[in-house]
PDB file of C-alpha atoms in Angstrom:
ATOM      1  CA  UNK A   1       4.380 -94.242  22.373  1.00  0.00           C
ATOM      2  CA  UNK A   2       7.668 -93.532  21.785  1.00  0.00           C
ATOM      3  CA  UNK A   3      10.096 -92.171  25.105  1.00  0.00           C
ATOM      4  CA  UNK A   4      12.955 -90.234  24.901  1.00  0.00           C
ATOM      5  CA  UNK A   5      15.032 -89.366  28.530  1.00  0.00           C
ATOM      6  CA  UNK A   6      18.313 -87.655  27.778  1.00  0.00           C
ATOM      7  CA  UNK A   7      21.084 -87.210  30.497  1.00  0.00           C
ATOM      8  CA  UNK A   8      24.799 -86.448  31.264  1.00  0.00           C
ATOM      9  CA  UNK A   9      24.588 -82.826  31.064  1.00  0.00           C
ATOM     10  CA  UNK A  10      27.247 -80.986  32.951  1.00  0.00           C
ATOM     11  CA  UNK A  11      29.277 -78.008  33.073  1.00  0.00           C
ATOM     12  CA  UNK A  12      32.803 -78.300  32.021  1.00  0.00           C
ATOM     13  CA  UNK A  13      35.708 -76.041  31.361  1.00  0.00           C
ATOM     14  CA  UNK A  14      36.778 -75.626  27.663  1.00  0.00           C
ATOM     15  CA  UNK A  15      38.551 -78.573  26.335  1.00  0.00           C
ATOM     16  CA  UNK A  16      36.956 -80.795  28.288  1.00  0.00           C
ATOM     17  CA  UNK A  17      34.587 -83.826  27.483  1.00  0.00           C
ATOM     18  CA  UNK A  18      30.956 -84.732  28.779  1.00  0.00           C
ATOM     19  CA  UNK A  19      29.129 -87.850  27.222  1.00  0.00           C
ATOM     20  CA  UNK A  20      25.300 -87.720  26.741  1.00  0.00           C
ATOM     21  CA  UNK A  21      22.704 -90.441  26.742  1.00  0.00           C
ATOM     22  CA  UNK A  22      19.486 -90.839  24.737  1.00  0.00           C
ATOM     23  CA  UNK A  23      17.619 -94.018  26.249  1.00  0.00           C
ATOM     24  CA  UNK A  24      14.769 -94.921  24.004  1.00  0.00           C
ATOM     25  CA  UNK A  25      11.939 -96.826  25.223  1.00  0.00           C
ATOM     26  CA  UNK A  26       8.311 -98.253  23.209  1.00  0.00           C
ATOM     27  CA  UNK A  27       9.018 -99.115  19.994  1.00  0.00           C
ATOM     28  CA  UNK A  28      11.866 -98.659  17.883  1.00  0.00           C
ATOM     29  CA  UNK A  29      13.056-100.236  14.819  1.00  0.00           C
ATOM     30  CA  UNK A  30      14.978-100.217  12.162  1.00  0.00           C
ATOM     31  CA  UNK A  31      13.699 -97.478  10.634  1.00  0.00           C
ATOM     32  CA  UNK A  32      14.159 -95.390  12.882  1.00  0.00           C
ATOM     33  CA  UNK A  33      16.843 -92.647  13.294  1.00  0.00           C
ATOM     34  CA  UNK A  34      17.803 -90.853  16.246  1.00  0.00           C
ATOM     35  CA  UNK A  35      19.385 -87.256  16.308  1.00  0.00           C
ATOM     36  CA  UNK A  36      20.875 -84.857  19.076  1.00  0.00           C
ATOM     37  CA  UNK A  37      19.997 -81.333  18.756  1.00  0.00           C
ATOM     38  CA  UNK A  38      20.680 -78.164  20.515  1.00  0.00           C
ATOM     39  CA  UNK A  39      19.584 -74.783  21.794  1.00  0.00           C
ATOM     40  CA  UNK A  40      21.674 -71.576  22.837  1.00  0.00           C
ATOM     41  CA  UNK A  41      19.589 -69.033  24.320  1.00  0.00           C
ATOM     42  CA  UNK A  42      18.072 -66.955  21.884  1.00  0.00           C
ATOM     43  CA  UNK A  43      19.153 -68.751  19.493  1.00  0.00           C
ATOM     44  CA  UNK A  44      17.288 -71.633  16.768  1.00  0.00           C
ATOM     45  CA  UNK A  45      17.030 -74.864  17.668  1.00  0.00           C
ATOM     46  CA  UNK A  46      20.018 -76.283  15.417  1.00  0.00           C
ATOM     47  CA  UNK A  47      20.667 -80.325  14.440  1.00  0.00           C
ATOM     48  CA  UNK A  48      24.003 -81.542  16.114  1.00  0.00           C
ATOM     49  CA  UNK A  49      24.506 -84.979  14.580  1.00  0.00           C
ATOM     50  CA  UNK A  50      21.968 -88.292  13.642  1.00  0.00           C
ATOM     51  CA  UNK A  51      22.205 -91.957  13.177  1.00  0.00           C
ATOM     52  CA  UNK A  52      20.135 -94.070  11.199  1.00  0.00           C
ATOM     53  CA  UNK A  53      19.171 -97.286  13.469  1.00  0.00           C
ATOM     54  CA  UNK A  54      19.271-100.074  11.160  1.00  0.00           C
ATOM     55  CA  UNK A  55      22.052 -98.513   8.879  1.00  0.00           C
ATOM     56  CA  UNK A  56      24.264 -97.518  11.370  1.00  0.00           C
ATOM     57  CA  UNK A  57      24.698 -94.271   8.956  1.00  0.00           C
ATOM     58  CA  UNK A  58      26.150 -90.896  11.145  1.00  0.00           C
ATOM     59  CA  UNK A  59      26.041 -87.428   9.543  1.00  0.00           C
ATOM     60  CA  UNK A  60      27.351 -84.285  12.036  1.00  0.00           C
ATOM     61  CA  UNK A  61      26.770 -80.967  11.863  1.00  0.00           C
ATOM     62  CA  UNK A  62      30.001 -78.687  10.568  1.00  0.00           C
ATOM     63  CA  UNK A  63      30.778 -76.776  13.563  1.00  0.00           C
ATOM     64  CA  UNK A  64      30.879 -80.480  15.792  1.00  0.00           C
ATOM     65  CA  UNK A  65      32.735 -82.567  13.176  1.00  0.00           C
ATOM     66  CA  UNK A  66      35.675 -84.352  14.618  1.00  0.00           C
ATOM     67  CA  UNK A  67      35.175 -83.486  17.967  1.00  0.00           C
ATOM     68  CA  UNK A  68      31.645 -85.074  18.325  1.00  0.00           C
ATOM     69  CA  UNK A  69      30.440 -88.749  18.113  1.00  0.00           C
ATOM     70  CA  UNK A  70      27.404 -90.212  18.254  1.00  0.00           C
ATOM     71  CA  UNK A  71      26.668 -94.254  18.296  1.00  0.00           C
ATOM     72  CA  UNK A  72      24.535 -96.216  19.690  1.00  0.00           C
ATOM     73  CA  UNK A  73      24.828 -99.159  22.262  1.00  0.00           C
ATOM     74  CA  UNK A  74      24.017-103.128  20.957  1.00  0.00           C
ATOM     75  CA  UNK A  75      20.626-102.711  21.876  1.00  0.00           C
ATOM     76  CA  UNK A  76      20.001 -99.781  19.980  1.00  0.00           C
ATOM     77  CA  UNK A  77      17.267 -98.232  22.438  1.00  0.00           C
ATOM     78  CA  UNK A  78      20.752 -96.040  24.006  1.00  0.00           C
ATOM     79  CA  UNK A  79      22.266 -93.596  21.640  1.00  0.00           C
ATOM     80  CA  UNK A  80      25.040 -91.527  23.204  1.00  0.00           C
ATOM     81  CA  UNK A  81      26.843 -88.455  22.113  1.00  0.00           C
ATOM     82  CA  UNK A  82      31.002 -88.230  23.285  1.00  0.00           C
ATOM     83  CA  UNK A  83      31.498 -84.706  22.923  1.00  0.00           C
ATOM     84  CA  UNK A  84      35.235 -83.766  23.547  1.00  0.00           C
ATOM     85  CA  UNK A  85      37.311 -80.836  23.115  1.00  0.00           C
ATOM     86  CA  UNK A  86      34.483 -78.615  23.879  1.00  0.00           C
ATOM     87  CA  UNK A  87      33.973 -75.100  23.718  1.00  0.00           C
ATOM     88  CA  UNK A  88      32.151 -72.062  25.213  1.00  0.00           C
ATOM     89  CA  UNK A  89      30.010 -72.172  21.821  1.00  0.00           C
ATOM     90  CA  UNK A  90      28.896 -75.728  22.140  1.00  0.00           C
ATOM     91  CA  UNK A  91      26.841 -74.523  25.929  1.00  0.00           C
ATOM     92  CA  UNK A  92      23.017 -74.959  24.892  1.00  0.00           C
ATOM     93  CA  UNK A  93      20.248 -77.698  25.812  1.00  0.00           C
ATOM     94  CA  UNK A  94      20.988 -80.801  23.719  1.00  0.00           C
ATOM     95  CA  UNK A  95      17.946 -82.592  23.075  1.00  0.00           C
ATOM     96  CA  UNK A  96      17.310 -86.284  21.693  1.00  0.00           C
ATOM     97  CA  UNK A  97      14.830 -86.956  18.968  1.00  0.00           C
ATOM     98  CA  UNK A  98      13.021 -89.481  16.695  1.00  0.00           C
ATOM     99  CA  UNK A  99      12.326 -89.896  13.298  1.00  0.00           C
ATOM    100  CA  UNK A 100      10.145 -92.781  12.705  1.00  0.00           C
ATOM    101  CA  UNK A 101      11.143 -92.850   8.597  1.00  0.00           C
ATOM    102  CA  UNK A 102      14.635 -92.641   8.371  1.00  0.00           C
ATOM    103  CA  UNK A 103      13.858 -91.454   4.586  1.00  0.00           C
ATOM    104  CA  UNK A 104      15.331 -88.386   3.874  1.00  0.00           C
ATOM    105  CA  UNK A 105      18.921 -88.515   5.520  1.00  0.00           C
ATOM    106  CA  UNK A 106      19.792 -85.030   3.641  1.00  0.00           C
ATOM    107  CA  UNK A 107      16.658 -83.750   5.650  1.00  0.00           C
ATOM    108  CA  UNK A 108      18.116 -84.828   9.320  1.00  0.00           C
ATOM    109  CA  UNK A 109      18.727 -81.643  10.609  1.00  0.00           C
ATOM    110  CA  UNK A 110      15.576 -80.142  10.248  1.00  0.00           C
ATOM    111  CA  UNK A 111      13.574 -79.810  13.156  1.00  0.00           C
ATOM    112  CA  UNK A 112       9.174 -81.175  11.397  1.00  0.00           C
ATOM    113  CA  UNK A 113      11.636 -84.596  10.365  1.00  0.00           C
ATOM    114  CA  UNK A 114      10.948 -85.588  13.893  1.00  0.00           C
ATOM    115  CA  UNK A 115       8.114 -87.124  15.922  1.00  0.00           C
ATOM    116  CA  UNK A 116       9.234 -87.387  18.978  1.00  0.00           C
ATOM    117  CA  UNK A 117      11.622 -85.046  21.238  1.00  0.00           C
ATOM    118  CA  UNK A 118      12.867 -86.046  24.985  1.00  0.00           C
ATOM    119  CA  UNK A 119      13.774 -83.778  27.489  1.00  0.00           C
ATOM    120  CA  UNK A 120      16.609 -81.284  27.087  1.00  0.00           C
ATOM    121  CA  UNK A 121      20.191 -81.846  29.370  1.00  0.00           C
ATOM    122  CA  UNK A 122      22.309 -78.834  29.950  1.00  0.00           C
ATOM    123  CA  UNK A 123      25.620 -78.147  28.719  1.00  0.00           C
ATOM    124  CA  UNK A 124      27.553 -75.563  29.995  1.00  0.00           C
ATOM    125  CA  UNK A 125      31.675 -74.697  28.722  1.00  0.00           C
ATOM    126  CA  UNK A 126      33.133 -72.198  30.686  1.00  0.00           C
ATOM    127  CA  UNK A 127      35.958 -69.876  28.802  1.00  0.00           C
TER     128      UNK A 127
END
């Protein structure tokens, strides 16, 4: 029911900034929350950051804190991720997800939280 599209995948030199969209469509509400994660090759499947949609609540991933943000727009069906000052470690697949409880916010980064999963965008950083 629920649709996930994410976009603004790029490559950019290190330093630089890209800004990714979620757009969320069916039904969404406040219970929701909404988290970016992301895949290097080879690598797991790791949680980047997450915001609770009736809250407003953020919680980031150590390796992204204070160079990442995530919010969402007044509609709350777009969540974005700025992502500046990035680095050669940060190139995976960044994907968008769902979690239709929003109940266990120490739990966000953990991949069976989620029920629904858009389609990866591509980051690339060169060194």
């Amino acid at each position: 029911e629920v649709q996930l599209q994410a976009s603004g995948g790029g490559v950019v030199q290190t330093g630089g900034s890209l800004r990714l969209s979620c757009a969320a469509s069916g039904f969404i509400d406040d219970d929701y929350a909404i988290a970016w994660f992301r895949q290097a090759p080879g690598k797991e499947r790791e949680g980047v950051s997450n915001i609770n949609i009736g809250e407003g609540d953020t919680f980031y991933a150590d390796s992204v804190k204070g160079r990442f943000t995530i919010s969402s727009d007044n509609t709350k069906r777009t969540i974005f991720l700025q992502m500046d000052d990035l680095k050669p470690e940060d190139t995976a697949v960044y994907y968008c997800a769902a979690d239709r409880g929003s109940k266990a916010p120490r739990a966000w980064s953990l991949i069976p939280v989620y029920d629904y999963w858009g389609r990866g965008t591509q980051v690339t950083v060169s060194s």
